Tab-separated table of C-alpha atoms in Angstrom:
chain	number	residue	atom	x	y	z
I	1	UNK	CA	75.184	61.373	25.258
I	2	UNK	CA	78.413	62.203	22.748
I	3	UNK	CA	78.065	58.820	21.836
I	4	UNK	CA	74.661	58.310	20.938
I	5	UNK	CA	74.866	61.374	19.097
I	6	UNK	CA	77.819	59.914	17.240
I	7	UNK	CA	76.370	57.011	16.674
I	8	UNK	CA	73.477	58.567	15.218
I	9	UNK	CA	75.411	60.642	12.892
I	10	UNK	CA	76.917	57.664	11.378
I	11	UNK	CA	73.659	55.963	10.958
I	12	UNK	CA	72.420	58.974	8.847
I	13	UNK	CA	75.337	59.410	6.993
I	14	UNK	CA	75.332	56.166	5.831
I	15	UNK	CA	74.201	55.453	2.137
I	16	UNK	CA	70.632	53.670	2.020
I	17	UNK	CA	71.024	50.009	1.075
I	18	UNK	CA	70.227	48.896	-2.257
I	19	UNK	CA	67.131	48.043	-3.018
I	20	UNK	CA	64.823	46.729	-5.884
I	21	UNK	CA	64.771	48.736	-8.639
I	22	UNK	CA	67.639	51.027	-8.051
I	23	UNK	CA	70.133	51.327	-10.932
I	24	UNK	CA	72.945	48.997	-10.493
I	25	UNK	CA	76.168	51.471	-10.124
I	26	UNK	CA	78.546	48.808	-11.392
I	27	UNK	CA	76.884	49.778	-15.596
I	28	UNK	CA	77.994	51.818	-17.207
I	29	UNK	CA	77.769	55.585	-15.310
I	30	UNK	CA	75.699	55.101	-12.339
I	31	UNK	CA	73.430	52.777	-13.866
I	32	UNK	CA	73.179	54.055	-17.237
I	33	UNK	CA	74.989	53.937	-20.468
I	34	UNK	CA	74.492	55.754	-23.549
I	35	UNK	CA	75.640	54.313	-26.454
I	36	UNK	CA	76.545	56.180	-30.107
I	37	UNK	CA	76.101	54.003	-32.719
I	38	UNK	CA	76.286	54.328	-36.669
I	39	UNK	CA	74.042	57.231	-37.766
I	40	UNK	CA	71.019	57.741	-35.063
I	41	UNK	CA	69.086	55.164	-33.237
I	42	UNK	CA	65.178	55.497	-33.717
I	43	UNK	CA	63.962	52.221	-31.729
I	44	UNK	CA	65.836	49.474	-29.402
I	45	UNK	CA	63.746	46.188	-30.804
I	46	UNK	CA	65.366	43.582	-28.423
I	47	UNK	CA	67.867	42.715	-25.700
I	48	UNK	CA	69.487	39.501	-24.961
I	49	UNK	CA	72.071	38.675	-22.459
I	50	UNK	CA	74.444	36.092	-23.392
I	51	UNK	CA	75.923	33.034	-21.608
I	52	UNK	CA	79.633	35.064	-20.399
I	53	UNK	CA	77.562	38.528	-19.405
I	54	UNK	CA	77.681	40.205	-22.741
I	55	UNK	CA	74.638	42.103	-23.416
I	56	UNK	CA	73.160	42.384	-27.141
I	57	UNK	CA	70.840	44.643	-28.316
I	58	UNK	CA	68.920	45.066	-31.480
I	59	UNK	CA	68.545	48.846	-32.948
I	60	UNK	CA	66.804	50.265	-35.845
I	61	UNK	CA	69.250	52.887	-37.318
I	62	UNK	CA	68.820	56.220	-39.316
I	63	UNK	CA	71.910	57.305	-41.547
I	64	UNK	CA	72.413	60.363	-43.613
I	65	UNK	CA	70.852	60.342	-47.116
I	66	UNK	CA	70.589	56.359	-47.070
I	67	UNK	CA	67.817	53.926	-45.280
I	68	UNK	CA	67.651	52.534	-41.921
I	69	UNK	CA	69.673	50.018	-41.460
I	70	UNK	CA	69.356	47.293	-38.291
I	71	UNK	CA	72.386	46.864	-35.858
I	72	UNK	CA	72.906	45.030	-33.325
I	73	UNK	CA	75.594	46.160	-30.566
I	74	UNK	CA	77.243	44.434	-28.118
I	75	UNK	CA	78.004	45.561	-24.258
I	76	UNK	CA	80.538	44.682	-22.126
I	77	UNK	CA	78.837	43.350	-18.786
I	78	UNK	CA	80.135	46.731	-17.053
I	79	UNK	CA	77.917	48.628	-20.217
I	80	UNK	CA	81.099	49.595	-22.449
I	81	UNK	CA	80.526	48.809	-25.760
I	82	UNK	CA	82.659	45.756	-26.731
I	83	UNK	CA	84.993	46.800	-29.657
I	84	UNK	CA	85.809	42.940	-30.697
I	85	UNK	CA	82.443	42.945	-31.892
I	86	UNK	CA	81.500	43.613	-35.890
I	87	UNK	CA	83.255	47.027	-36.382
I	88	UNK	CA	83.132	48.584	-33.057
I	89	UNK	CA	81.276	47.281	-31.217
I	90	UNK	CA	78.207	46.997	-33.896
I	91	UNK	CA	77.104	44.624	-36.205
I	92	UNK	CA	75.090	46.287	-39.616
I	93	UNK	CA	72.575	44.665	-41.822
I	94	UNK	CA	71.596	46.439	-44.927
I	95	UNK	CA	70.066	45.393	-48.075
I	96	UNK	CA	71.431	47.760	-50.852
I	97	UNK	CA	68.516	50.534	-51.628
I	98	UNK	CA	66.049	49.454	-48.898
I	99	UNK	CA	65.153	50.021	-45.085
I	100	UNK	CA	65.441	46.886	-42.926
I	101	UNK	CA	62.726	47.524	-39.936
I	102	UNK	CA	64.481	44.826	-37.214
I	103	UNK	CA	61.788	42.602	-35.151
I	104	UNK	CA	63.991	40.312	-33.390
I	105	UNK	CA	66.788	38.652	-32.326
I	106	UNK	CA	67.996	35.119	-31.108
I	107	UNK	CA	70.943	32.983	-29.997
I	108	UNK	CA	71.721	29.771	-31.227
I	109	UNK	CA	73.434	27.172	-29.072
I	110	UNK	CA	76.693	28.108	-30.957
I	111	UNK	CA	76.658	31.730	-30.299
I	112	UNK	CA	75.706	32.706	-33.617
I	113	UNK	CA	73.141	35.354	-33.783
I	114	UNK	CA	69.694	35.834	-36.159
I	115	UNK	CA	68.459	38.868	-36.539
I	116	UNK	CA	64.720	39.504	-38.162
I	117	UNK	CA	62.456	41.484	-39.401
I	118	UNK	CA	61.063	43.078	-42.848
I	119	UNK	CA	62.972	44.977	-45.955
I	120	UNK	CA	61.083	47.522	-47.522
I	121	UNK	CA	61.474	49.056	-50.769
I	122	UNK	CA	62.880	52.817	-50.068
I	123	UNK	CA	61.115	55.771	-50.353
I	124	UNK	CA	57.618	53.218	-49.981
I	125	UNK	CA	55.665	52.604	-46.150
I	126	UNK	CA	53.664	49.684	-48.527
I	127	UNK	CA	53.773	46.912	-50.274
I	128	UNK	CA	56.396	45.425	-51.739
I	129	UNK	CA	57.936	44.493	-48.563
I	130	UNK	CA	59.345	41.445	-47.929
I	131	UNK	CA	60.488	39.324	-44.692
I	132	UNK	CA	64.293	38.344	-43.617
I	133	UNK	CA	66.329	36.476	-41.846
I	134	UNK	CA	69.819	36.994	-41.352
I	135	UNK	CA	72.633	35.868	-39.179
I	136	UNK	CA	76.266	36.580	-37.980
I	137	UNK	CA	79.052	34.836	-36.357
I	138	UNK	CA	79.705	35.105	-32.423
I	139	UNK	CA	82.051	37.911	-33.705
I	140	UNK	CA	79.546	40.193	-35.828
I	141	UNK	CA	80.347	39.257	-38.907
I	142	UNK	CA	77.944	38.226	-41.166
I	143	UNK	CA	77.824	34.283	-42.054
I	144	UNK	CA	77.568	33.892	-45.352
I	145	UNK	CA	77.269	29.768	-44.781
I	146	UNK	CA	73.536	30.810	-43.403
I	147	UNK	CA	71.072	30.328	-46.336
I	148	UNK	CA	72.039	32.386	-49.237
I	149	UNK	CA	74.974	34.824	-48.046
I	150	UNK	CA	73.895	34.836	-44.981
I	151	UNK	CA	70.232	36.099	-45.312
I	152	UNK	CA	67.237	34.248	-46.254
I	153	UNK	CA	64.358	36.612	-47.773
I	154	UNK	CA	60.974	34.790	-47.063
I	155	UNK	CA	58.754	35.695	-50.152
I	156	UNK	CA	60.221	33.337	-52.146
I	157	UNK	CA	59.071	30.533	-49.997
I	158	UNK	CA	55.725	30.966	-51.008
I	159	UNK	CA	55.024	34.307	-49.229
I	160	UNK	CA	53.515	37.223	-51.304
I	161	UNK	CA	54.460	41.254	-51.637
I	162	UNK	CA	53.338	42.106	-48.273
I	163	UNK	CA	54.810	39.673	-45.812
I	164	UNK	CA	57.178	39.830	-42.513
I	165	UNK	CA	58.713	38.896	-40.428
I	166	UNK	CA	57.954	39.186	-36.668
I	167	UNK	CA	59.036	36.612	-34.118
I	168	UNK	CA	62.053	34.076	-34.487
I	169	UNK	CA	62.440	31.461	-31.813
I	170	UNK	CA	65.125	28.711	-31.914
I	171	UNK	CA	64.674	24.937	-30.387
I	172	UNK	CA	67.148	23.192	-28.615
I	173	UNK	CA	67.905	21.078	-31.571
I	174	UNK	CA	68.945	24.039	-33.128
I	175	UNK	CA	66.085	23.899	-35.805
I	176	UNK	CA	64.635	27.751	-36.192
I	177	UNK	CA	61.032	29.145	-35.849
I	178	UNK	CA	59.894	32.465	-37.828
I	179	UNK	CA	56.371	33.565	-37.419
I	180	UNK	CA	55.727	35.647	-40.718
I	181	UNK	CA	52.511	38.562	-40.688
I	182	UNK	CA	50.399	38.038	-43.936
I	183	UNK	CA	52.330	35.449	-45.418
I	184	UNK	CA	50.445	33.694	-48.057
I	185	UNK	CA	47.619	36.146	-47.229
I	186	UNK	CA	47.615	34.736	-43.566
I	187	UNK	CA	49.786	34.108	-40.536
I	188	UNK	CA	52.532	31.298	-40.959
I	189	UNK	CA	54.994	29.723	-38.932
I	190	UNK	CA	58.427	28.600	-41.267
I	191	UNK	CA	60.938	25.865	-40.085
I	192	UNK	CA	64.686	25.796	-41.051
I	193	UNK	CA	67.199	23.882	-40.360
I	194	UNK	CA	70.205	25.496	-38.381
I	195	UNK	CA	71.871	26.144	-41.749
I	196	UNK	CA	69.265	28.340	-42.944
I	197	UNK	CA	67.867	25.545	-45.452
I	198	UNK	CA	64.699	25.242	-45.294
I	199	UNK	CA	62.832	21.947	-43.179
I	200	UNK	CA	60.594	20.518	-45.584
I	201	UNK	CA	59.046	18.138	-43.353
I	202	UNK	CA	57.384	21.187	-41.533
I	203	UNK	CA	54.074	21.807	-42.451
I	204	UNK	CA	53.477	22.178	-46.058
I	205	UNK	CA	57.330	22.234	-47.368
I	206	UNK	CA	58.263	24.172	-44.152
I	207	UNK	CA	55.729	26.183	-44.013
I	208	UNK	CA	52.822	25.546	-41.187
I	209	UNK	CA	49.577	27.378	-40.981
I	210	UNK	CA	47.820	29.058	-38.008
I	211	UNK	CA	43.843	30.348	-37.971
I	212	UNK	CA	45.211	33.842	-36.391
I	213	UNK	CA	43.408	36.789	-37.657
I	214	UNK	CA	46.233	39.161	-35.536
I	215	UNK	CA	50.063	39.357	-36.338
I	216	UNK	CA	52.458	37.265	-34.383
I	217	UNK	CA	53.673	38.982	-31.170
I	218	UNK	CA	55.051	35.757	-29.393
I	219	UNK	CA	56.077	32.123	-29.858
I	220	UNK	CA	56.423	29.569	-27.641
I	221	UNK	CA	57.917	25.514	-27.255
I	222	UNK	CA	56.308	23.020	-25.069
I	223	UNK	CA	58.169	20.088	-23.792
I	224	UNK	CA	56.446	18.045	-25.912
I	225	UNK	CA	57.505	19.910	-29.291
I	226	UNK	CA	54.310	22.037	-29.825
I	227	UNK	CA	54.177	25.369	-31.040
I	228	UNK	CA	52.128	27.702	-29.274
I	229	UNK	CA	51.571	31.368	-31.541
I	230	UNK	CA	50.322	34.270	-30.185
I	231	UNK	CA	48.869	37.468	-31.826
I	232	UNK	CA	46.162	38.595	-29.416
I	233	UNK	CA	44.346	35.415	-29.560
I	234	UNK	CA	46.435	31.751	-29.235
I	235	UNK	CA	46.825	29.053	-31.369
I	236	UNK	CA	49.232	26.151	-31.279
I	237	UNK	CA	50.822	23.786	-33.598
I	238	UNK	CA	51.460	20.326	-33.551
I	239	UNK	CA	55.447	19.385	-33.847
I	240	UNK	CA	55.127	18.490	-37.339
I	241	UNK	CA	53.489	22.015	-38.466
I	242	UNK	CA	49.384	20.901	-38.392
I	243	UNK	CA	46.897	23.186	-36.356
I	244	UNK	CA	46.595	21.195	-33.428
I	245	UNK	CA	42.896	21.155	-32.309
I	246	UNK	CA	43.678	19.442	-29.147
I	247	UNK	CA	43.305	22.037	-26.277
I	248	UNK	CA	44.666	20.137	-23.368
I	249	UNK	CA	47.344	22.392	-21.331
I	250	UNK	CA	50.973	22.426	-22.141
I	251	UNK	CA	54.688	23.188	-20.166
I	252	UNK	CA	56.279	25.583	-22.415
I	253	UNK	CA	59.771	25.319	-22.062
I	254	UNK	CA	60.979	27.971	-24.393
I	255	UNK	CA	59.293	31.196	-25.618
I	256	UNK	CA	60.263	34.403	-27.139
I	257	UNK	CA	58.289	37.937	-28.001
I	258	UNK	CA	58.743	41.168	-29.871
I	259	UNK	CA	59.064	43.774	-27.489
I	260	UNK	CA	58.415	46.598	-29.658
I	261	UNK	CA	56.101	45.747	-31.912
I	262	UNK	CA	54.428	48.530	-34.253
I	263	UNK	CA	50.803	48.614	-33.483
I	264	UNK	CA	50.966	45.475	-31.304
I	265	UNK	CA	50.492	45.366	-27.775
I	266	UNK	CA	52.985	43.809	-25.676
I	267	UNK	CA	52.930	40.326	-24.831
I	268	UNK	CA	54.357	37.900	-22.483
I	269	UNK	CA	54.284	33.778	-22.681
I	270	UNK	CA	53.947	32.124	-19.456
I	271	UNK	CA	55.100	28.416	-18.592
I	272	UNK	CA	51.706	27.032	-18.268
I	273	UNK	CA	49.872	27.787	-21.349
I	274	UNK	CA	48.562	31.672	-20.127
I	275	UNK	CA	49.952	34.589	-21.483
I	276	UNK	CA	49.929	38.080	-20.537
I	277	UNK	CA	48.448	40.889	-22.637
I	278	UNK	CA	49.238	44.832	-21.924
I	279	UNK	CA	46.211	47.220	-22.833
I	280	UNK	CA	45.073	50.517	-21.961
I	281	UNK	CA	43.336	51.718	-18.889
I	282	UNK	CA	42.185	54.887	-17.035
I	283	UNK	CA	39.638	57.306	-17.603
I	284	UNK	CA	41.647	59.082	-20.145
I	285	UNK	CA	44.014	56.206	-21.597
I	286	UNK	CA	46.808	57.201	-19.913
I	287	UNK	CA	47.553	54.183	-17.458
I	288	UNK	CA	48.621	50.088	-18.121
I	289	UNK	CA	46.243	47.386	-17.490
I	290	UNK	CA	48.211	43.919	-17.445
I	291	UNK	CA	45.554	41.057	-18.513
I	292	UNK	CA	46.346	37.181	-18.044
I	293	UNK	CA	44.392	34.430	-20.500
I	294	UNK	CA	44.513	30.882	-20.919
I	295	UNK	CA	45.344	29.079	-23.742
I	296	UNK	CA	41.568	28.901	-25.215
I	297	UNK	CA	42.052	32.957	-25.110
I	298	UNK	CA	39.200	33.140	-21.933
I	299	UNK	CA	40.175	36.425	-19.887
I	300	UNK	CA	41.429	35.087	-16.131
I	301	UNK	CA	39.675	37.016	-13.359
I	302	UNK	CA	41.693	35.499	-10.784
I	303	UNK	CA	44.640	38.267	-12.242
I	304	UNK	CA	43.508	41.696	-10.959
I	305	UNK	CA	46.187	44.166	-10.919
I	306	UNK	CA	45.808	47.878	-10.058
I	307	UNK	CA	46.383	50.681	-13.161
I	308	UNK	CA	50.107	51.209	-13.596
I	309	UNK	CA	51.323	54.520	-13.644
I	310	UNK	CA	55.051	54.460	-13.870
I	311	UNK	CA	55.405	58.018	-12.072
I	312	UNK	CA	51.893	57.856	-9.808
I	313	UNK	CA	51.694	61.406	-10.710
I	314	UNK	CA	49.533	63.954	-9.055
I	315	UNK	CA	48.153	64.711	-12.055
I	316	UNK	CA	46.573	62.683	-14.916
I	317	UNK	CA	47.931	64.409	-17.829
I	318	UNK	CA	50.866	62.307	-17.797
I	319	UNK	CA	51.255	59.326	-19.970
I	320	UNK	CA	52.552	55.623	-19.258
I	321	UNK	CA	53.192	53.471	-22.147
I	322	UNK	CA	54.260	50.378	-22.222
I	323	UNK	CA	56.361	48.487	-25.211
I	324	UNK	CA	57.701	45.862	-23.443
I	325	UNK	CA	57.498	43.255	-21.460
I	326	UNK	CA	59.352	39.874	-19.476
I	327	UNK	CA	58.535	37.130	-17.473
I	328	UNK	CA	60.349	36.348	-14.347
I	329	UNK	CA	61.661	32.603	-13.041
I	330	UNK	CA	59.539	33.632	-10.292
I	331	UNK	CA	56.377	34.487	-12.028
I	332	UNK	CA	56.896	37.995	-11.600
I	333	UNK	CA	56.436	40.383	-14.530
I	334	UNK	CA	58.166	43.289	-15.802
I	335	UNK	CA	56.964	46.001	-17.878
I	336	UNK	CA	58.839	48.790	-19.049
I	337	UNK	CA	57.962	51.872	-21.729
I	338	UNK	CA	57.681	55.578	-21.380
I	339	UNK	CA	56.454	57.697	-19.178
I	340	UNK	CA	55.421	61.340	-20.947
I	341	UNK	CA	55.765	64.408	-18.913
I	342	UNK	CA	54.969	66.952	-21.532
I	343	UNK	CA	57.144	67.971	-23.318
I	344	UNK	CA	59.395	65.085	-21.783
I	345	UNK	CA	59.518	61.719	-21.241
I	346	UNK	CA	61.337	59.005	-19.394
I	347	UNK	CA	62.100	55.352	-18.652
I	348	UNK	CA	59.335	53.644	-17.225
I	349	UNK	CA	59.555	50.306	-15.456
I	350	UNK	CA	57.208	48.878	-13.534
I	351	UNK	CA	56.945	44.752	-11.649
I	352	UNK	CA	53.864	42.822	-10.813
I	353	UNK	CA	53.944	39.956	-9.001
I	354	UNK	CA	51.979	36.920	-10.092
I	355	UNK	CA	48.849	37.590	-8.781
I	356	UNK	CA	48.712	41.010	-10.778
I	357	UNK	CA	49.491	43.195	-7.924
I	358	UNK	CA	52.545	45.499	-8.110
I	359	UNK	CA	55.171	44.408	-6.465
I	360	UNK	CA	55.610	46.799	-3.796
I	361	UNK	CA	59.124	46.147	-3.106
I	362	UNK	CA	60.193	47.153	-6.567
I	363	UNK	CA	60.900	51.307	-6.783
I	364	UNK	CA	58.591	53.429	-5.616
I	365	UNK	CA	55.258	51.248	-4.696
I	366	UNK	CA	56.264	48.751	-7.553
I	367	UNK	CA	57.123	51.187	-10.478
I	368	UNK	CA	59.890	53.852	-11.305
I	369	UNK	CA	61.453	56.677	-13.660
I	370	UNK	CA	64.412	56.933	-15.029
I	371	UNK	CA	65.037	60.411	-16.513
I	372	UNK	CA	68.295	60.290	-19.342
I	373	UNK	CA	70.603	63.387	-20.424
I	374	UNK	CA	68.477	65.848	-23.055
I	375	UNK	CA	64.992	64.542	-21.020
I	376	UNK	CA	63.645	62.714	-24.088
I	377	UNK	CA	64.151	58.754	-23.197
I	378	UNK	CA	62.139	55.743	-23.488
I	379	UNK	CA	62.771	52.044	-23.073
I	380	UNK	CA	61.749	49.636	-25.262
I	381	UNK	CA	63.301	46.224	-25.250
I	382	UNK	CA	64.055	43.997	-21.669
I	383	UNK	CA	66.782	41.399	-20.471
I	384	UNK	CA	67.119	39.536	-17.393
I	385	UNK	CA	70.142	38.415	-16.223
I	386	UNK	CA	70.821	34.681	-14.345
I	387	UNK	CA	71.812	37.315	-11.399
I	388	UNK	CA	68.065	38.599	-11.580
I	389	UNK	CA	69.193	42.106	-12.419
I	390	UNK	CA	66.652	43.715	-15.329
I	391	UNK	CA	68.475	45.370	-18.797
I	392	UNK	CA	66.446	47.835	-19.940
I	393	UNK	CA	67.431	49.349	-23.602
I	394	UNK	CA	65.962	52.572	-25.851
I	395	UNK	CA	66.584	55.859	-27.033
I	396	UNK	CA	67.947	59.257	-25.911
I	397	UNK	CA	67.810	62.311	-27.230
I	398	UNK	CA	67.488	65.830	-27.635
I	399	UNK	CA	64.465	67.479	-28.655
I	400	UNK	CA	65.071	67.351	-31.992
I	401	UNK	CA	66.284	63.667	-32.027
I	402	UNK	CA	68.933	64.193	-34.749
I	403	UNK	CA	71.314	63.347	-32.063
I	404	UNK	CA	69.512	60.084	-30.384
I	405	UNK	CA	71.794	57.460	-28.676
I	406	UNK	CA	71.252	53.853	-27.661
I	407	UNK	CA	69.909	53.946	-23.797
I	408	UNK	CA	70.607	51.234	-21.938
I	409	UNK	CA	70.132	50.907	-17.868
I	410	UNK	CA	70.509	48.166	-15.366
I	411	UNK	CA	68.623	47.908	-12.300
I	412	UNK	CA	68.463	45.203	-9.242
I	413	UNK	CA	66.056	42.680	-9.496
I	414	UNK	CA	66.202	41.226	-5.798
C-alpha cells in the first residue's frame, strides 16, 4: 500500500510534459524575452530566423524629439540580444528629418539583409511619401555598395509623391522583388539586381504592372519563375514582368507577406496557388474567421474553420485580433495578434490545421494567451524555426507605453 502511495506521489509531482504551444523554457526567461531597444518600440513588422539560429526582427522605433526610425535587432538563439550585431545588438535606419514606417524584411543568400518600407516627410501622415529599400551587411552595418549608399528610394523610378513600399521577396538567383502601393498611380512590382541596380529587362525598365485595385500584402515565386501578387484579390506575373492572363495552377516555391500591415488584413501564400485571408467574425466583431481562395480569387468552401477566440472567454466583450500570420511545412497555419481584456491585452496565438479546424493539440483547444510584465502586450510578426518551434515578436508595455519593449516568445510547435 506504502508503495502505491509512493508511487503515486511521484507521478503527481512530476512536471506535465511539454506540449504544443507551451513556451519553450530554453528563450530567453521562461519563454519570453523582452528586449530594450533605442528609444521605444511602437510595432514588431517582421521576424526571420536565420540559417545558424539567430533570430531577426524588424521594429518601428519612437525616439525623443526626432522621428521613428526602423531597427532591426538580432537574438541570440537562447533570446539574448546579440551584441556583435550593428551597435548592440541593433541595426538603425534613418533618413535625416523623416519617419521611416518599416514593412519588411529579407535575407539574401549571402546573409545580407533588406529592410523596406516608406519615408515620410516629418510632422506630415500624407503625401509626399516615398518608398525604400535599404540593406546591411551580415554584421548590421549598412552597405553602402547597395544602390546609392546603401538605400534605393523608389520615386525616382518612375513612382509619384504617394508611393511605398510593402512586400520585398528575393529569388534564388539573388535578383530582388518589391511590390510598391500606388506607384505610378497603381500597384507595381520592381526588379533589381542583387546590387541594388535596377533590372531593366523587367517589365517596363524594371518596373512590371499588376490590375490590383488593393495594396500588396504578399508575394510569391513559382517554380517556373512567375510572380504571383496578392492584395485581397490575386494576380500573377509572367517571369519577364507582363500580366500573365494564363490561369492554369502554379507550385510556388518561395513566398513572403507583411505581417503587420496598416489597414490590411493578414495574409498567407500557400504552395498550390490558394492563399489564406484573415477577416472578422462574430456577432459583435470580436472573433477571427480564416478564409482559403484559389488563385482566380473564388472563396473555397471545402475550408470551414470554427471562430477563433484566442482566450474562449466566457464572455464576448473580449477582443481577438489578428496581425499575423504563417504557413506551416505541414499545411498547418498559425495566427497570432492580440487578445483585449479591457483595459489589457495579451499575446494571442492560435493553429489551424489544413482543413480549417483548430488544431486541438495546440494550447488550450488550438489557441492560447500569453500575458507579458505591465499587462499591455501584443504580437505582431511570426517565425518558424527548421525545429518547428513558432517566434512570436511585439510590444510590451506599461499603460502609458512611454516605456514599451520589444516582446519576443518562443513556443513548441510539435
Amino acid at each position: 500500500m506504502r508503495t502505491a502511495l509512493a508511487a503515486l506521489l511521484t507521478l503527481l509531482a512530476a512536471p506535465a510534459a511539454a506540449a504544443p504551444g507551451d513556451l519553450d523554457p530554453s528563450f530567453g526567461t521562461g519563454g519570453f524575452a523582452r528586449i530594450p531597444i533605442n528609444g521605444f518600440a511602437t510595432l514588431a513588422t517582421k521576424a526571420l530566423v536565420q540559417p545558424d539560429g539567430n533570430i531577426l526582427i524588424e521594429a518601428q522605433a519612437a525616439i525623443a524629439n526626432a522621428p521613428d526610425v526602423a531597427e532591426i535587432i538580432r537574438l541570440l538563439p537562447n533570446g539574448a540580444i546579440d551584441p556583435s550585431f550593428g551597435t548592440n545588438g541593433v541595426a538603425t535606419f534613418t533618413v535625416a528629418g523623416n519617419y521611416v514606417d518599416p514593412a519588411d524584411m529579407q535575407l539574401q543568400p549571402d546573409g545580407r539583409i533588406l529592410l523596406s518600407g516608406t519615408v515620410i516627410l516629418a510632422g506630415q501622415e500624407h503625401p509626399p511619401f516615398h518608398g525604400v529599400v535599404a540593406r546591411f551587411t551580415s554584421s548590421g552595418s549598412p552597405d553602402g555598395s547597395f544602390g546609392t549608399g546603401g538605400e534605393i528610394f523608389l520615386t525616382p523610378l518612375g513612382g509619384n509623391a504617394e508611393d511605398a513600399a510593402t512586400v520585398t521577396l528575393v529569388q534564388p538567383d539573388g535578383k530582388i522583388l518589391v511590390a510598391d502601393e500606388s506607384f505610378a498611380s497603381a500597384q507595381e512590382v520592381l526588379r533589381f539586381e542583387s546590387d541594388g541596380s535596377v533590372d531593366k529587362r523587367f517589365g517596363r525598365n524594371g518596373i512590371g504592372a499588376t490590375d490590383l485595385g488593393q495594396t500588396t500584402a504578399a508575394m510569391g515565386l513559382q517554380d517556373d519563375g512567375k510572380i504571383v501578387v496578392i492584395g485581397q484579390v490575386a494576380a500573377r506575373l509572367t517571369a519577364g514582368g507582363k500580366i500573365d492572363f494564363n490561369k492554369k495552377p502554379g507550385t510556388t516555391i518561395a513566398s513572403t507577406s507583411v505581417q503587420a500591415l496598416d489597414g490590411g488584413p493578414p495574409l498567407a501564400l500557400q504552395t498550390n496557388d490558394q492563399y489564406i485571408l484573415g477577416t472578422t467574425t462574430g456577432p459583435l466583431q470580436n472573433d477571427i474567421e480564416l478564409q482559403r481562395f484559389s488563385f482566380r480569387n473564388a472563396r473555397e468552401t471545402s475550408f470551414r474553420g470554427p471562430a477563433i477566440d484566442f482566450g474562449h472567454p466566457t464572455t464576448k466583450q473580449n477582443v481577438s485580433q489578428d496581425y499575423a500570420m504563417i504557413i506551416q511545412p505541414d499545411g498547418g497555419i498559425v495566427v497570432t495578434g492580440r487578445y483585449l481584456t479591457a483595459p489589457h491585452q495579451a499575446f494571442g496565438l492560435a493553429r489551424v490545421l489544413p482543413n480549417g479546424a483548430l488544431d486541438k493539440s495546440f494550447g488550450k483547444h488550438g489557441r492560447l494567451t500569453t500575458q507579458c510584465a505591465g499587462r499591455e502586450c501584443r504580437a505582431s510578426a511570426l517565425a518558424l524555426q527548421p525545429d518547428a518551434k513558432i517566434i512570436a515578436a511585439g510590444t510590451a508595455a506599461t499603460a502609458t507605453y512611454q516605456d514599451s519593449v520589444l516582446a519576443v516568445a518562443r513556443y513548441l510547435g510539435n
